[in-house]
XYZ file of C-alpha atoms in Angstrom:
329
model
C 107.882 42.484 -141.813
C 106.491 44.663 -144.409
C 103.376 44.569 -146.562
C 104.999 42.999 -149.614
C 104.773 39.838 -147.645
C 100.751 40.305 -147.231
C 98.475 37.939 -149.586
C 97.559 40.521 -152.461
C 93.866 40.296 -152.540
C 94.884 40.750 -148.867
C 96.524 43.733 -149.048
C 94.331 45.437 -151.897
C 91.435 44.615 -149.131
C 92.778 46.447 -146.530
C 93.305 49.565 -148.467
C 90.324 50.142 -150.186
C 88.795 49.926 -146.519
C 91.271 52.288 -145.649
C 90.216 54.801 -147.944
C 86.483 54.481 -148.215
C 84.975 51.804 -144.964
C 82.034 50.340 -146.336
C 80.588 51.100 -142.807
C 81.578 51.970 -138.981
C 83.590 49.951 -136.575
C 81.611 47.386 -134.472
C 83.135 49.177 -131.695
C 81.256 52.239 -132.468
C 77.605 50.647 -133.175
C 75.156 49.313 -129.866
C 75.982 46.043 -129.074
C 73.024 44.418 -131.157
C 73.613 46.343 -134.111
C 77.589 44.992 -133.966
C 76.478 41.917 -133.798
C 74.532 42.068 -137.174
C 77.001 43.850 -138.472
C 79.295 41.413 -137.876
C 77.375 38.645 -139.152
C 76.501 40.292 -142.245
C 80.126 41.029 -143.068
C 81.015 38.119 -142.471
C 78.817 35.997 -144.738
C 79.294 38.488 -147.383
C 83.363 38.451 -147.675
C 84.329 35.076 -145.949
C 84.402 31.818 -147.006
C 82.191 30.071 -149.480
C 80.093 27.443 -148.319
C 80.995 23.734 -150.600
C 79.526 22.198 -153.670
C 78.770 19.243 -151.667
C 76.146 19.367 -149.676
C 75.723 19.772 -145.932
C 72.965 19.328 -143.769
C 72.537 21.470 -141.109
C 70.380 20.834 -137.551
C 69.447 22.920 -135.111
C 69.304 21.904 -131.489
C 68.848 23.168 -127.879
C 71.644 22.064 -125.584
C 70.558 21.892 -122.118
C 73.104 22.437 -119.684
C 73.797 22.771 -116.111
C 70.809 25.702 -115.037
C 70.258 27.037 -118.565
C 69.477 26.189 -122.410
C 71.704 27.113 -125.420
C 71.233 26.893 -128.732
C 73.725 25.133 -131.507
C 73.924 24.163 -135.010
C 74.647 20.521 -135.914
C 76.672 20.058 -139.596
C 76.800 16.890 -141.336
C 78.205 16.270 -144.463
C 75.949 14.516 -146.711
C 78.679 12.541 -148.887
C 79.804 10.954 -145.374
C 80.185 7.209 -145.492
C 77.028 5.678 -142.732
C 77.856 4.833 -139.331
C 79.467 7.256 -136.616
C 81.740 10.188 -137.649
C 84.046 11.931 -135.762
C 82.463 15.117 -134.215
C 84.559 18.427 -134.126
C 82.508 21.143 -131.779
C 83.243 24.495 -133.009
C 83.618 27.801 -130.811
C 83.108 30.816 -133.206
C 85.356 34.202 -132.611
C 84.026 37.500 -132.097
C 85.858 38.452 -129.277
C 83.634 37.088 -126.681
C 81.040 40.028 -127.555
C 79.987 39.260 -131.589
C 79.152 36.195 -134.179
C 76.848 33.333 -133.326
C 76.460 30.458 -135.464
C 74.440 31.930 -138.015
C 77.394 34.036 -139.208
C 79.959 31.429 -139.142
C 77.455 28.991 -141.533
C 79.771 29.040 -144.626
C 82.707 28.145 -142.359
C 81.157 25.185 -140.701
C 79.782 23.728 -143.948
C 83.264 23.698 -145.068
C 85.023 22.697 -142.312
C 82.553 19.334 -141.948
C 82.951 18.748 -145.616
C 86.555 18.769 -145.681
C 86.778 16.522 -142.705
C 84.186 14.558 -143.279
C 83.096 14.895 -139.990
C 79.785 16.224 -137.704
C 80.627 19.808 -136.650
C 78.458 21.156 -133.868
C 78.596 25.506 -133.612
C 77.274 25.993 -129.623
C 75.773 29.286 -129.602
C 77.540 30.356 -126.717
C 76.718 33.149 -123.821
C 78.361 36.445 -124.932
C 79.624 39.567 -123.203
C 78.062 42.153 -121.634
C 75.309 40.388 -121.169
C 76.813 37.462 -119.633
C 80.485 38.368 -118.867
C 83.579 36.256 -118.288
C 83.663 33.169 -117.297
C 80.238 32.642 -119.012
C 81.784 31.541 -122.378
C 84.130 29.057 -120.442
C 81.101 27.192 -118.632
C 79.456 27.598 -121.776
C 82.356 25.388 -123.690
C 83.045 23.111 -121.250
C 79.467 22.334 -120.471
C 78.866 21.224 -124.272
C 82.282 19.230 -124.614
C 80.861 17.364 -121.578
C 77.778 16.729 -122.835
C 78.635 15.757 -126.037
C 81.457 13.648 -125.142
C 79.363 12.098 -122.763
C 76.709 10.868 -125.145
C 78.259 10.580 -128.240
C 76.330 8.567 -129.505
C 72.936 10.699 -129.351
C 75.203 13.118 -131.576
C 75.822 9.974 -134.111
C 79.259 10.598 -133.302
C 82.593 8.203 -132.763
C 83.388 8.952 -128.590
C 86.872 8.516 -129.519
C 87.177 11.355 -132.449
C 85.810 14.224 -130.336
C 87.609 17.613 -131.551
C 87.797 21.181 -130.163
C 88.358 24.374 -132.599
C 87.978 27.513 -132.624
C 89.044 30.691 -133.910
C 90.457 33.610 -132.058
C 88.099 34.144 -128.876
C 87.061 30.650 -129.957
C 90.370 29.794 -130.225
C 90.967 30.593 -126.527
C 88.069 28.545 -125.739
C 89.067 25.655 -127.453
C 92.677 25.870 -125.469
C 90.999 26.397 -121.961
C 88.917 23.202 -122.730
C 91.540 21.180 -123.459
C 93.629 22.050 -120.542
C 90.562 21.683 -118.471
C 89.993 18.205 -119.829
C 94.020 17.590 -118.682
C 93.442 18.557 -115.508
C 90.351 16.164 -115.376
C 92.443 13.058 -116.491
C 88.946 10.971 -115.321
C 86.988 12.766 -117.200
C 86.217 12.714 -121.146
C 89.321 14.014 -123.388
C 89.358 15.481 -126.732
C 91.374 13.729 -129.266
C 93.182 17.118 -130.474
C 91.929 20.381 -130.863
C 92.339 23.301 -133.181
C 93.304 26.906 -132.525
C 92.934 29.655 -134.998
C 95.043 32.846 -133.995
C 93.994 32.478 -130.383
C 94.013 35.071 -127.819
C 95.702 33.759 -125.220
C 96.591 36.514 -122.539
C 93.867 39.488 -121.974
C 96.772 41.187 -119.694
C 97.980 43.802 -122.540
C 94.134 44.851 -122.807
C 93.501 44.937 -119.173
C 96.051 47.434 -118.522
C 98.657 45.185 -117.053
C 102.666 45.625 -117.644
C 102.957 43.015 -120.370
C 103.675 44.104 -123.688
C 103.673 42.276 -127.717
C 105.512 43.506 -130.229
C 102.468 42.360 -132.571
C 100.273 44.352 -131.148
C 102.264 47.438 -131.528
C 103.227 46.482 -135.083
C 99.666 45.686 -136.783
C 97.584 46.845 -133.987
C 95.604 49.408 -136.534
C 94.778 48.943 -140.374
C 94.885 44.976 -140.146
C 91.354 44.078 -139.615
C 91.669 43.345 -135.687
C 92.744 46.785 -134.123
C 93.817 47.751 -130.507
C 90.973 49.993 -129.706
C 88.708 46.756 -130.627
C 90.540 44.662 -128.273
C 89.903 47.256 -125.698
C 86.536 47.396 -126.129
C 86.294 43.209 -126.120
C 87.925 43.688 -123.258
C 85.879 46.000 -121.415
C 82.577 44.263 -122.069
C 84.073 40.596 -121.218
C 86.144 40.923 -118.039
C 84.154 42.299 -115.210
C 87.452 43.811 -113.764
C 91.286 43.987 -114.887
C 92.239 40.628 -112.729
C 90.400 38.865 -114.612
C 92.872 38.639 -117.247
C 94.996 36.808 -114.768
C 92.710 33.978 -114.517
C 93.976 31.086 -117.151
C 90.377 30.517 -117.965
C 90.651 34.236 -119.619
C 94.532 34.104 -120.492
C 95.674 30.177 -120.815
C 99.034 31.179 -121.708
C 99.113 31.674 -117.448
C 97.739 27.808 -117.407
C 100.049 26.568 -114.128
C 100.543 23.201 -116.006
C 100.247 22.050 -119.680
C 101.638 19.040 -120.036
C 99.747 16.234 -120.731
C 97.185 18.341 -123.257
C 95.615 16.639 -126.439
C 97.334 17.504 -129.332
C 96.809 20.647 -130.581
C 97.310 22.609 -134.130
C 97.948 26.066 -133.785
C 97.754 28.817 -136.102
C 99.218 32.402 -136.277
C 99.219 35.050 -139.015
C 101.977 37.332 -140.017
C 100.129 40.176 -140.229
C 97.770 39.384 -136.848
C 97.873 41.647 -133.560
C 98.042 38.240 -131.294
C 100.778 36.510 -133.585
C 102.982 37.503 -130.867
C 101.115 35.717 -127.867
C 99.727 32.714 -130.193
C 103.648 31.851 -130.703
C 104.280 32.060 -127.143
C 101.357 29.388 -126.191
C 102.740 27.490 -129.272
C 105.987 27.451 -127.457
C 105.021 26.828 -123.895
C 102.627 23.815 -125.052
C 105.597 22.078 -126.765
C 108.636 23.047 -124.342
C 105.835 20.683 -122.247
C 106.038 17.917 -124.586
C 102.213 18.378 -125.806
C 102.616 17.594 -129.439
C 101.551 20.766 -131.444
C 101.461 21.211 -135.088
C 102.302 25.446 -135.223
C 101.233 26.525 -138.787
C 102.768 30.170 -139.393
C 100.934 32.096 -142.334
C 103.353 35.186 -142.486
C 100.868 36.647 -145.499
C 97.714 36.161 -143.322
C 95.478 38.668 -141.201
C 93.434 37.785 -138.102
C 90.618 36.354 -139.143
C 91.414 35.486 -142.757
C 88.585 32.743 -143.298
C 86.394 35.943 -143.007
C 87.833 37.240 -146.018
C 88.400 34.156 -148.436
C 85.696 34.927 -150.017
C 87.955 37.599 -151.680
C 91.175 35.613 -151.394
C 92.058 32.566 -153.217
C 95.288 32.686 -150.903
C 92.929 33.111 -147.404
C 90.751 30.076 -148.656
C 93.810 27.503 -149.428
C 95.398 28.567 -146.403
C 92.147 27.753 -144.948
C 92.335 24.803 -146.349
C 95.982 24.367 -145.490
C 94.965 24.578 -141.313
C 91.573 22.264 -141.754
C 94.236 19.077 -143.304
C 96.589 19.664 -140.434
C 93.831 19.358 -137.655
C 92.384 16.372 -139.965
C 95.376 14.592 -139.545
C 95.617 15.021 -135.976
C 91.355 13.712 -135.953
C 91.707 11.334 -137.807
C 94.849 10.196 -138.298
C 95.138 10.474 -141.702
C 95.387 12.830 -144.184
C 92.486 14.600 -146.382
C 92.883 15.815 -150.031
C-alpha cells in the first residue's frame, strides 16, 4: 500500500510532524508528564465535541477492594425513560489517557447513539500493571450490568467499546462474559484497531507484516509499543495470557456481536484482521469495517480531518445498528 491511499489531511499531518514535532514522544517524557501530554494532544487535534448538548456526570465506582473514578454521558436530546448504556474503555496503551482526554469523543459517541456512555477511569501501567486494566473492565461491566437501572439504563442494551488498548479490553470482556454464559452479557461490543496479541512486543517469535510496514512515521510507532509493553506486562509471558493477547482466547464462539475496525495505514491492522477472522470462522457475527486511508487512532486527529471524523462516524452507525438494532443518521 502506498501513501496515495492515506486520507490527505492525513497524510499532510504526518509530514509536517515529520519535519518539525510540535513536541517529544510520550515515550521519552516521565510517565505523568506523558500522560498530560497525551491528553492535551488529544483534545487539541481530535474530534469535536457536538452541537447538541451532552451532559456529563462524574461518579466513583466502587468495586471489588478499591474505588475508581468514571464519567457518565447523556445526551440531552434523548427521548425520557431508559437508554441503552455503551461503557467506554479509552486507549493509551494501557499506560496514557483517562477520561478527561477522551471528553470530545464520548460526547459524540452518546449523541450519535443516543445512548448513556460511561468512560471508567481505569488502573494504568506501571503503577498498576497487567491484569489491573482487565479486573478494572470487567468489574464495571458487572456492576453496571448488574444494576442497570441505578445507571438509568435499558439491562438489555448494555455495550462494550473501546479503542486500541481499549479495544482489547472491550474484546477480553466480551469473551469473559461468553465464558460466564450465567452471568450478565453485553449486547455487542465495539473494537477500534485493537491490540490483540502483545507477543511481537514481548519478544516472542511471532511476526506482522503491519508492524514492519507502518511501524514508524504513522502516529503509533514500534519503539512506543515497546515501551507500552514494558510498563504493562510484568514479564514477557504475560503476553501469552488471552486476558493480554485475546487473539490466544482457547474458545470464541458464542461471543456478542462485535464490530471491528482496522486502518490501512495502522501497525496492528495486521493482528486486528486476524481476531476479525478467528471471531467469524467461529460463527460470532462481526461487522469488520476496513479504513485502508486511516491511521491508528484517527478519532484523535478528526479534528483536522473531515475524512477521520466521517469515518468516525462511519464505525459509531455500524456499532448502533448492532445496539440498537436499527440504524442512526
Amino acid at each position: 500500500m502506498t501513501d496515495d491511499a492515506l486520507d490527505p489531511a492525513l497524510k499532510a499531518m504526518l509530514k509536517a510532524a515529520a519535519e518539525a514535532p510540535a513536541g517529544p514522544s510520550i515515550r521519552d517524557l516521565p510517565v505523568p508528564e506523558a500522560r498530560a501530554a497525551y491528553r492535551e494532544r488529544y483534545l487539541i487535534r481530535g474530534i469535536r465535541a457536538p452541537e447538541a448538548p451532552v451532559a456529563m456526570t462524574e461518579h466513583a465506582l466502587e468495586l471489588p477492594g478499591r474505588v475508581i473514578a468514571a464519567r457518565l454521558y447523556r445526551p440531552e436530546t434523548a427521548a425520557g425513560g431508559k437508554l441503552p448504556l455503551v461503557i467506554y474503555f479509552h486507549g493509551g496503551g494501557f499506560v496514557v489517557g483517562d477520561p478527561a482526554a477522551y471528553d470530545n469523543q464520548s460526547r459524540r459517541l452518546a449523541d450519535r447513539l443516543g445512548a448513556l456512555v460511561l468512560t471508567p477511569d481505569y488502573r494504568l501501567a506501571p503503577e498498576h500493571p497487567f491484569p489491573a486494566a482487565v479486573e478494572d473492565a470487567w468489574d464495571v461491566f458487572t456492576l453496571v450490568a448488574g444494576d442497570a437501572a441505578a445507571w438509568g439504563a435499558d439491562p438489555a442494551a448494555i455495550g462494550l467499546a473501546g479503542d486500541s488498548a481499549g479495544g482489547c479490553l472491550t474484546l477480553v470482556t466480551a469473551l469473559t462474559a461468553r465464558d460466564r454464559p450465567n452471568g450478565p452479557q453485553p449486547v455487542a461490543g465495539l473494537a477500534l484497531y485493537p491490540v490483540t496479541d502483545f507477543r511481537p512486543n514481548a519478544g516472542k517469535d511471532v511476526s506482522y507484516p503491519s508492524m514492519a510496514a507502518f511501524g514508524r512515521g504513522y502516529f503509533l510507532d514500534t519503539a512506543t509499543m515497546d515501551w507500552f509493553c514494558d510498563l504493562l506486562l510484568t514479564g514477557t509471558e504475560d503476553a501469552l495470557d488471552p486476558r493480554a493477547s485475546p487473539l490466544l482466547w482457547p474458545d470464541v464462539a458464542g461471543t456478542c456481536p462485535i464490530v471491528l475496525v482496522t486502518a490501512g495505514f495502522d501497525p496492528l491492522s495486521d493482528q486486528g484482521d486476524a481476531m476479525a477472522d478467528r471471531l467469524a470462522a467461529a460463527g460470532v457475527p462481526v461487522d469488520h469495517l476496513r479504513l485502508p486511508d486511516m491511521i491508528h487512532n484517527f478519532p484523535g486527529y478528526a479534528g483536522l480531518s473531515a475524512g477521520a471524523e466521517a469515518a468516525f462516524a462511519r464505525v459509531v452507525d455500524a456499532f448502533g445498528a448492532r445496539l440498537l438494532g436499527r440504524t442512526r443518521r
